[in-house]
XYZ file of N, CA and C in Angstrom:
693
model
N 39.615 57.272 -23.197
C 39.815 58.620 -22.669
C 40.443 58.518 -21.276
N 41.706 58.901 -21.138
C 42.425 58.752 -19.889
C 42.448 60.079 -19.124
N 43.113 60.041 -17.961
C 43.301 61.249 -17.186
C 42.118 61.554 -16.290
N 42.183 62.726 -15.665
C 41.135 63.125 -14.723
C 39.797 63.334 -15.420
N 39.831 63.824 -16.666
C 38.563 64.040 -17.368
C 37.836 62.717 -17.615
N 38.584 61.704 -18.060
C 37.978 60.401 -18.291
C 37.414 59.807 -17.013
N 38.117 59.966 -15.919
C 37.646 59.473 -14.617
C 36.380 60.211 -14.186
N 36.384 61.544 -14.323
C 35.212 62.338 -13.946
C 34.002 61.988 -14.812
N 34.236 61.773 -16.105
C 33.145 61.410 -17.013
C 32.551 60.058 -16.625
N 33.405 59.080 -16.344
C 32.921 57.757 -15.951
C 32.101 57.835 -14.669
N 32.593 58.598 -13.698
C 31.844 58.772 -12.447
C 30.479 59.408 -12.707
N 30.465 60.462 -13.521
C 29.219 61.173 -13.799
C 28.197 60.265 -14.479
N 28.641 59.494 -15.470
C 27.720 58.601 -16.186
C 27.226 57.501 -15.261
N 28.126 56.956 -14.438
C 27.721 55.884 -13.521
C 26.616 56.355 -12.582
N 26.817 57.501 -11.941
C 25.823 57.963 -10.979
C 24.564 58.496 -11.674
N 24.708 59.049 -12.879
C 23.529 59.470 -13.632
C 22.655 58.275 -13.983
N 23.284 57.120 -14.271
C 22.505 55.923 -14.610
C 21.638 55.456 -13.451
N 22.019 55.806 -12.226
C 21.246 55.373 -11.068
C 20.028 56.255 -10.819
N 19.830 57.244 -11.676
C 18.589 58.007 -11.631
C 17.467 57.290 -12.373
N 17.816 56.328 -13.229
C 16.804 55.650 -14.049
C 15.747 54.949 -13.197
N 16.135 54.135 -12.187
C 15.107 53.406 -11.436
C 14.200 54.294 -10.590
N 14.654 55.501 -10.245
C 13.857 56.350 -9.362
C 13.113 57.452 -10.122
N 13.214 57.458 -11.443
C 12.506 58.437 -12.280
C 11.432 57.714 -13.089
N 10.164 57.812 -12.679
C 9.106 57.096 -13.405
C 9.069 57.426 -14.892
N 9.385 58.679 -15.238
C 9.366 59.060 -16.646
C 10.423 58.352 -17.468
N 11.508 57.931 -16.826
C 12.555 57.167 -17.506
C 12.303 55.665 -17.401
N 11.965 55.222 -16.210
C 11.807 53.787 -15.972
C 10.562 53.225 -16.654
N 9.449 53.982 -16.611
C 8.181 53.480 -17.134
C 8.248 53.011 -18.575
N 8.715 53.847 -19.510
C 8.790 53.405 -20.909
C 9.718 52.206 -21.108
N 10.802 52.136 -20.329
C 11.722 51.018 -20.467
C 11.097 49.716 -19.974
N 10.348 49.793 -18.868
C 9.653 48.609 -18.369
C 8.585 48.167 -19.360
N 7.871 49.139 -19.937
C 6.849 48.804 -20.936
C 7.469 48.129 -22.155
N 8.674 48.546 -22.523
C 9.344 47.985 -23.694
C 9.959 46.617 -23.411
N 10.602 46.486 -22.247
C 11.386 45.288 -21.951
C 10.693 44.316 -21.015
N 9.637 44.795 -20.314
C 9.070 43.989 -19.244
C 9.888 44.173 -17.978
N 9.296 43.827 -16.814
C 10.007 44.051 -15.552
C 11.274 43.205 -15.460
N 11.159 41.930 -15.832
C 12.337 41.064 -15.764
C 13.411 41.524 -16.750
N 12.983 41.908 -17.956
C 13.940 42.381 -18.944
C 14.607 43.665 -18.515
N 13.831 44.565 -17.929
C 14.403 45.816 -17.433
C 15.420 45.537 -16.338
N 15.055 44.646 -15.395
C 15.971 44.322 -14.308
C 17.278 43.746 -14.818
N 17.175 42.825 -15.795
C 18.390 42.217 -16.345
C 19.236 43.244 -17.099
N 18.565 44.070 -17.928
C 19.290 45.064 -18.721
C 19.954 46.103 -17.814
N 19.236 46.539 -16.786
C 19.803 47.557 -15.894
C 20.966 46.988 -15.089
N 20.859 45.713 -14.681
C 21.959 45.080 -13.951
C 23.210 45.006 -14.816
N 23.046 44.600 -16.089
C 24.192 44.530 -16.999
C 24.799 45.910 -17.233
N 23.932 46.917 -17.387
C 24.419 48.287 -17.570
C 25.216 48.739 -16.352
N 24.695 48.469 -15.167
C 25.374 48.889 -13.936
C 26.736 48.230 -13.807
N 26.811 46.930 -14.123
C 28.087 46.225 -14.037
C 29.088 46.796 -15.040
N 28.629 47.029 -16.266
C 29.519 47.580 -17.297
C 30.039 48.959 -16.896
N 29.151 49.800 -16.371
C 29.569 51.140 -15.961
C 30.493 51.088 -14.753
N 30.254 50.134 -13.844
C 31.140 49.983 -12.689
C 32.541 49.603 -13.134
N 32.638 48.658 -14.070
C 33.950 48.272 -14.595
C 34.625 49.475 -15.257
N 33.845 50.250 -16.006
C 34.396 51.432 -16.669
C 34.978 52.412 -15.654
N 34.221 52.694 -14.602
C 34.674 53.708 -13.661
C 35.901 53.225 -12.885
N 35.972 51.918 -12.612
C 37.147 51.390 -11.924
C 38.370 51.446 -12.833
N 38.194 51.070 -14.091
C 39.304 51.156 -15.057
C 39.743 52.609 -15.231
N 38.779 53.530 -15.301
C 39.106 54.954 -15.454
C 39.891 55.476 -14.262
N 39.560 54.995 -13.064
C 40.312 55.408 -11.872
C 41.761 54.930 -11.968
N 41.948 53.721 -12.525
C 43.303 53.207 -12.682
C 44.113 53.972 -13.703
N 43.447 54.627 -14.640
C 44.140 55.385 -15.680
C 44.333 56.861 -15.316
N 43.746 57.291 -14.210
C 43.923 58.676 -13.759
C 45.347 58.870 -13.244
N 45.853 60.108 -13.238
C 47.212 60.345 -12.726
C 47.372 59.815 -11.304
N 48.500 59.181 -11.040
C 48.745 58.572 -9.729
C 49.244 59.628 -8.749
N 48.452 59.834 -7.689
C 48.840 60.752 -6.618
C 48.747 59.964 -5.315
N 49.883 59.580 -4.758
C 49.895 58.727 -3.578
C 49.477 59.499 -2.327
N 48.546 58.911 -1.567
C 48.158 59.451 -0.266
C 48.722 58.596 0.865
N 48.825 57.288 0.648
C 49.536 56.394 1.544
C 50.047 55.210 0.727
N 50.986 54.491 1.289
C 51.589 53.362 0.588
C 51.117 52.052 1.200
N 51.065 51.045 0.358
C 50.461 49.776 0.748
C 51.325 49.033 1.763
N 50.650 48.449 2.754
C 51.299 47.571 3.729
C 50.625 46.201 3.670
N 51.341 45.172 4.076
C 50.838 43.801 3.956
C 49.533 43.608 4.726
N 49.414 44.261 5.894
C 48.203 44.067 6.705
C 46.961 44.590 5.979
N 47.146 45.545 5.093
C 46.002 46.081 4.346
C 45.393 45.012 3.442
N 46.236 44.180 2.853
C 45.741 43.091 2.012
C 44.910 42.119 2.832
N 45.412 41.731 3.989
C 44.678 40.788 4.841
C 43.346 41.384 5.299
N 43.374 42.652 5.689
C 42.138 43.306 6.128
C 41.129 43.383 4.994
N 41.595 43.719 3.793
C 40.696 43.822 2.644
C 40.078 42.472 2.303
N 40.859 41.385 2.399
C 40.335 40.053 2.111
C 39.244 39.663 3.111
N 39.452 39.974 4.377
C 38.441 39.677 5.404
C 37.178 40.495 5.162
N 37.345 41.768 4.828
C 36.189 42.625 4.562
C 35.402 42.131 3.358
N 36.094 41.651 2.325
C 35.405 41.136 1.138
C 34.676 39.840 1.446
N 35.259 38.984 2.278
C 34.568 37.762 2.681
C 33.293 38.104 3.452
N 33.381 39.085 4.348
C 32.197 39.509 5.097
C 31.132 40.085 4.167
N 31.549 40.846 3.162
C 30.605 41.413 2.197
C 29.874 40.306 1.442
N 30.603 39.281 1.011
C 29.976 38.159 0.293
C 28.982 37.426 1.187
N 29.330 37.232 2.450
C 28.427 36.570 3.392
C 27.151 37.389 3.587
N 27.281 38.689 3.716
C 26.116 39.551 3.907
C 25.166 39.469 2.712
N 25.703 39.522 1.510
C 24.859 39.460 0.316
C 24.175 38.101 0.213
N 24.912 37.036 0.487
C 24.339 35.696 0.389
C 23.197 35.505 1.376
N 23.378 35.935 2.616
C 22.317 35.776 3.616
C 21.168 36.750 3.367
N 21.462 37.906 2.780
C 20.384 38.826 2.410
C 19.502 38.202 1.337
N 20.113 37.605 0.330
C 19.349 37.001 -0.759
C 18.554 35.771 -0.292
N 19.088 35.071 0.704
C 18.400 33.882 1.219
C 17.357 34.224 2.271
N 17.405 35.430 2.818
C 16.555 35.777 3.940
C 15.320 36.574 3.577
N 14.625 37.010 4.619
C 13.416 37.817 4.494
C 13.652 39.125 5.233
N 13.473 40.241 4.534
C 13.758 41.534 5.155
C 13.071 42.645 4.371
N 11.895 43.120 4.838
C 11.201 44.195 4.127
C 11.740 45.580 4.436
N 12.766 45.660 5.279
C 13.280 46.951 5.729
C 14.354 47.516 4.806
N 14.771 46.739 3.811
C 15.771 47.202 2.862
C 15.530 46.487 1.546
N 16.553 46.346 0.719
C 16.391 45.654 -0.550
C 17.386 44.495 -0.618
N 17.131 43.593 -1.559
C 18.001 42.438 -1.717
C 17.448 41.170 -1.114
N 16.321 41.262 -0.380
C 15.712 40.105 0.262
C 14.235 40.010 -0.096
N 13.659 38.823 0.148
C 12.213 38.675 0.017
C 11.524 39.506 1.113
N 10.325 39.978 0.827
C 9.596 40.807 1.781
C 8.522 40.036 2.539
N 7.965 39.007 1.898
C 6.860 38.284 2.503
C 7.378 37.317 3.562
N 6.617 37.234 4.683
C 6.941 36.270 5.726
C 7.896 36.777 6.783
N 8.108 38.074 6.872
C 9.031 38.625 7.864
C 8.421 38.551 9.254
N 9.189 38.066 10.216
C 8.767 37.999 11.621
C 9.635 38.961 12.418
N 9.079 40.072 12.906
C 9.888 41.053 13.642
C 10.543 40.481 14.889
N 9.978 39.400 15.443
C 10.580 38.782 16.623
C 11.792 37.933 16.252
N 11.845 37.490 15.029
C 12.963 36.688 14.515
C 13.438 37.311 13.200
N 14.158 38.419 13.288
C 14.466 39.197 12.082
C 15.540 38.597 11.177
N 16.226 37.542 11.627
C 17.237 36.922 10.772
C 18.375 37.864 10.427
N 18.678 37.991 9.139
C 19.794 38.816 8.706
C 19.623 40.266 9.125
N 18.378 40.738 9.260
C 18.151 42.125 9.686
C 18.592 42.351 11.121
N 18.699 41.273 11.910
C 19.252 41.404 13.249
C 20.735 41.701 13.211
N 21.413 41.182 12.195
C 22.837 41.488 11.991
C 22.986 42.886 11.412
N 22.224 43.154 10.360
C 22.225 44.473 9.720
C 20.886 44.683 9.040
N 20.267 45.807 9.290
C 18.995 46.119 8.644
C 19.170 46.304 7.138
N 20.385 46.662 6.727
C 20.667 46.919 5.311
C 21.902 46.121 4.902
N 21.793 44.798 4.837
C 22.985 43.979 4.586
C 23.642 44.225 3.240
N 22.851 44.500 2.204
C 23.447 44.724 0.888
C 24.211 46.045 0.871
N 23.655 47.070 1.474
C 24.370 48.341 1.547
C 25.601 48.233 2.436
N 25.503 47.473 3.521
C 26.681 47.251 4.362
C 27.754 46.512 3.572
N 27.330 45.532 2.760
C 28.281 44.815 1.906
C 28.946 45.764 0.918
N 28.158 46.679 0.340
C 28.720 47.682 -0.563
C 29.750 48.538 0.165
N 29.425 48.948 1.395
C 30.357 49.750 2.167
C 31.637 48.999 2.485
N 31.516 47.698 2.800
C 32.707 46.887 3.079
C 33.542 46.709 1.815
N 32.872 46.449 0.697
C 33.588 46.333 -0.586
C 34.358 47.609 -0.891
N 33.675 48.740 -0.759
C 34.326 50.023 -1.048
C 35.436 50.302 -0.057
N 35.181 50.038 1.228
C 36.198 50.282 2.245
C 37.424 49.416 2.057
N 37.217 48.148 1.644
C 38.341 47.256 1.404
C 39.206 47.768 0.270
N 38.559 48.235 -0.797
C 39.314 48.724 -1.956
C 39.929 50.097 -1.690
N 39.279 50.905 -0.853
C 39.865 52.188 -0.468
C 41.150 51.950 0.319
N 41.092 50.975 1.251
C 42.260 50.669 2.078
C 43.419 50.157 1.240
N 43.095 49.318 0.263
C 44.145 48.672 -0.529
C 44.708 49.570 -1.626
N 44.030 50.669 -1.921
C 44.476 51.580 -2.980
C 44.615 52.982 -2.396
N 45.842 53.367 -2.114
C 46.042 54.632 -1.416
C 46.310 55.825 -2.309
N 45.913 55.755 -3.585
C 46.109 56.917 -4.456
C 44.829 57.740 -4.536
N 44.960 58.984 -4.949
C 43.868 59.952 -4.879
C 42.636 59.500 -5.657
N 42.811 59.013 -6.887
C 41.659 58.653 -7.709
C 40.847 57.534 -7.059
N 41.525 56.509 -6.538
C 40.812 55.400 -5.919
C 40.208 55.793 -4.572
N 40.862 56.666 -3.847
C 40.279 57.142 -2.584
C 39.008 57.931 -2.862
N 39.019 58.762 -3.901
C 37.804 59.485 -4.288
C 36.706 58.503 -4.689
N 37.050 57.561 -5.557
C 36.070 56.598 -6.059
C 35.457 55.780 -4.932
N 36.283 55.090 -4.166
C 35.754 54.186 -3.149
C 35.263 54.940 -1.920
N 35.786 56.151 -1.696
C 35.227 56.986 -0.635
C 33.793 57.383 -0.940
N 33.507 57.708 -2.211
C 32.140 58.045 -2.619
C 31.211 56.859 -2.414
N 31.661 55.656 -2.807
C 30.838 54.462 -2.628
C 30.584 54.178 -1.147
N 31.589 54.374 -0.315
C 31.418 54.150 1.125
C 30.382 55.103 1.700
N 30.492 56.376 1.355
C 29.528 57.361 1.837
C 28.134 57.095 1.281
N 28.056 56.678 0.016
C 26.778 56.341 -0.596
C 26.080 55.223 0.174
N 26.851 54.197 0.558
C 26.274 53.077 1.301
C 25.761 53.525 2.666
N 26.561 54.296 3.384
C 26.154 54.751 4.715
C 24.955 55.695 4.633
N 24.994 56.622 3.692
C 23.895 57.570 3.525
C 22.623 56.835 3.100
N 22.773 55.823 2.252
C 21.620 55.069 1.781
C 20.886 54.378 2.905
N 21.601 53.844 3.891
C 20.948 53.197 5.035
C 20.030 54.166 5.771
N 20.548 55.349 6.033
C 19.773 56.358 6.758
C 18.561 56.806 5.945
N 18.746 56.987 4.639
C 17.659 57.456 3.793
C 16.543 56.422 3.669
N 16.893 55.145 3.565
C 15.862 54.105 3.498
C 15.078 54.058 4.801
N 15.763 54.151 5.940
C 15.062 54.176 7.226
C 14.087 55.349 7.301
N 14.530 56.505 6.880
C 13.664 57.691 6.930
C 12.456 57.533 6.016
N 12.677 56.978 4.827
C 11.572 56.808 3.883
C 10.545 55.806 4.401
N 11.005 54.700 4.958
C 10.068 53.702 5.482
C 9.330 54.216 6.709
N 10.023 54.949 7.563
C 9.354 55.522 8.740
C 8.254 56.488 8.304
N 8.535 57.259 7.257
C 7.541 58.203 6.748
C 6.386 57.476 6.054
N 6.704 56.425 5.296
C 5.682 55.692 4.546
C 4.803 54.847 5.460
N 5.408 54.141 6.381
C 4.671 53.223 7.251
C 4.068 53.909 8.473
N 4.689 55.020 8.879
C 4.327 55.628 10.151
C 5.296 55.142 11.221
N 5.576 56.001 12.185
C 6.603 55.701 13.188
C 6.275 54.453 13.996
N 5.002 54.252 14.328
C 4.633 53.119 15.181
C 4.852 51.783 14.468
N 4.411 51.688 13.213
C 4.584 50.443 12.455
C 6.061 50.193 12.187
N 6.764 51.233 11.803
C 8.193 51.075 11.509
C 8.940 50.590 12.744
N 8.652 51.165 13.900
C 9.332 50.776 15.134
C 9.026 49.328 15.488
N 7.786 48.908 15.282
C 7.417 47.522 15.571
C 8.174 46.551 14.679
N 8.383 46.925 13.408
C 9.088 46.064 12.476
C 10.600 46.069 12.731
N 11.131 47.206 13.149
C 12.586 47.374 13.224
C 13.154 47.215 14.627
N 12.318 46.948 15.624
C 12.756 46.987 17.020
C 13.927 46.056 17.307
N 13.977 44.902 16.662
C 15.020 43.910 16.946
C 16.074 43.832 15.839
N 16.123 44.867 15.027
C 17.098 44.897 13.941
C 18.224 45.872 14.260
N 19.244 45.895 13.411
C 20.443 46.691 13.675
C 20.735 47.649 12.533
N 20.832 48.927 12.845
C 21.384 49.865 11.871
C 22.908 49.746 11.878
N 23.500 49.885 13.067
C 24.922 49.585 13.212
C 25.064 48.074 13.287
N 26.014 47.480 12.585
C 26.130 46.023 12.545
C 26.172 45.391 13.934
N 25.266 44.422 14.149
C 25.183 43.631 15.379
C 24.786 44.443 16.610
N 24.329 45.682 16.430
C 23.962 46.487 17.600
C 22.787 45.889 18.358
N 21.845 45.243 17.663
C 20.712 44.613 18.350
C 21.178 43.440 19.209
N 22.166 42.690 18.720
C 22.713 41.572 19.490
C 23.478 42.079 20.704
N 24.297 43.093 20.505
C 25.114 43.627 21.597
C 24.243 44.252 22.684
N 23.169 44.929 22.277
C 22.289 45.590 23.252
C 21.308 44.631 23.901
N 21.193 43.419 23.383
C 20.252 42.456 23.934
C 18.864 42.515 23.346
N 18.653 43.368 22.331
C 17.326 43.463 21.718
C 17.011 42.258 20.836
N 18.047 41.519 20.428
C 17.856 40.366 19.547
C 18.777 39.243 19.953
N 18.224 38.043 19.972
C 19.002 36.837 20.159
C 18.632 35.862 19.048
N 19.599 35.343 18.294
C 19.279 34.419 17.200
C 18.495 33.219 17.703
N 17.415 32.872 16.999
C 16.570 31.749 17.398
C 17.172 30.418 16.978
N 18.050 30.437 15.972
C 18.665 29.212 15.485
C 19.986 29.546 14.806
N 20.757 28.509 14.549
C 22.026 28.722 13.853
C 21.767 29.125 12.405
N 22.636 29.955 11.835
C 22.442 30.344 10.430
C 22.590 29.148 9.501
N 21.872 29.189 8.390
C 21.958 28.127 7.395
C 23.377 28.044 6.836
N 23.786 26.840 6.470
C 25.150 26.623 5.986
C 25.281 26.966 4.504
N 24.240 26.675 3.715
C 24.347 26.833 2.261
C 24.723 28.254 1.832
N 24.074 29.311 2.373
C 24.491 30.666 1.960
C 25.957 30.951 2.254
N 26.475 30.416 3.364
C 27.889 30.638 3.686
C 28.782 29.941 2.676
N 28.410 28.717 2.276
C 29.203 27.982 1.288
C 29.214 28.739 -0.043
N 28.033 29.211 -0.452
C 27.944 29.966 -1.711
C 28.764 31.250 -1.625
N 28.650 31.952 -0.494
C 29.375 33.215 -0.324
C 30.880 33.009 -0.421
N 31.400 31.978 0.238
C 32.844 31.736 0.213
C 33.302 31.270 -1.167
N 32.436 30.547 -1.880
C 32.766 30.158 -3.248
C 32.847 31.386 -4.156
N 31.894 32.320 -3.975
C 31.917 33.559 -4.747
C 33.165 34.373 -4.400
N 33.491 34.440 -3.111
C 34.692 35.165 -2.668
C 35.945 34.598 -3.331
N 36.063 33.269 -3.353
C 37.209 32.636 -4.007
C 37.199 32.914 -5.504
N 36.007 32.882 -6.121
C 35.907 33.181 -7.542
C 36.331 34.600 -7.865
N 35.984 35.527 -6.986
C 36.388 36.918 -7.195
C 37.909 37.071 -7.152
N 38.553 36.320 -6.268
C 40.014 36.375 -6.191
C 40.641 35.901 -7.492
N 40.054 34.849 -8.074
C 40.593 34.304 -9.320
C 40.328 35.244 -10.493
N 39.115 35.823 -10.528
C 38.720 36.647 -11.670
C 39.280 38.065 -11.609
N 39.621 38.529 -10.426
C 40.037 39.919 -10.257
C 41.174 40.317 -11.207
N 42.249 39.535 -11.287
C 43.317 39.938 -12.225
C 42.907 39.861 -13.682
N 41.952 38.987 -14.013
C 41.510 38.850 -15.393
C 40.612 40.010 -15.812
N 39.762 40.484 -14.893
C 38.805 41.543 -15.211
C 39.386 42.926 -14.945
N 40.026 43.086 -13.789
C 40.531 44.398 -13.358
C 41.993 44.589 -13.727
N 42.746 43.486 -13.826
C 44.160 43.589 -14.185
C 45.093 43.646 -12.999
N 44.554 43.481 -11.790
C 45.374 43.518 -10.573
C 45.021 42.299 -9.734
N 46.043 41.564 -9.280
C 45.806 40.392 -8.438
C 45.828 40.797 -6.975
N 44.730 40.590 -6.216
C 44.730 40.935 -4.798
C 45.781 40.170 -4.007
N 45.968 38.872 -4.356
C 46.981 38.035 -3.715
C 47.633 37.180 -4.790
N 48.810 36.674 -4.491
C 49.511 35.786 -5.412
C 48.957 34.381 -5.234
N 48.195 33.901 -6.212
C 47.586 32.587 -6.133
C 48.509 31.495 -6.668
N 49.643 31.876 -7.195
C 50.622 30.897 -7.625
C 50.368 30.321 -8.984
N 49.486 30.960 -9.792
C 49.282 30.486 -11.174
C 48.910 31.644 -12.058
């Protein structure tokens, strides 16, 4: 199903699917049927499939140019994607109860690790991913698609902070978040946080390997090569 209707349908189904984890009446029976691990795996596969669908649908929507591509946009998008991969890798390797994507146990508010860089590294990575693709695709359908993802990431950071402040109480939340950053690196710039040690090397190696893999797979999965790899 091509055109604007197909794009709108894909968007609607994608965002409707994200109601499943936050609706106990929907999530509960599925967890009971599949188990927590099975539910997590099934929902992850569903999300990836729907994401591919919505991106393909955006490519099939009528082309309405808002700006034209320049070479610097490619370089900027590649840097943003590398940063996104690094954020996800360090989030998964780190401890951060203030958002999702990290272990919660063992968090030291005096040494917040990745939370000192960003309190919500996975959402920041999502915003960078969306922003990189918005920059590189200047047509209306892709600007709508990746603009929504960018706003979703930014709005999500604020909403998680508000929910935790309400759940924990302002005093506990402030004690946990005092040396962390809502705006990237704001705790470092303001002097509220100083890294206690150099970051681990392994997450960076994994992140850059994933980044390189994405460059190779992008034309195979999406049909568009971000850069000419010469093969």
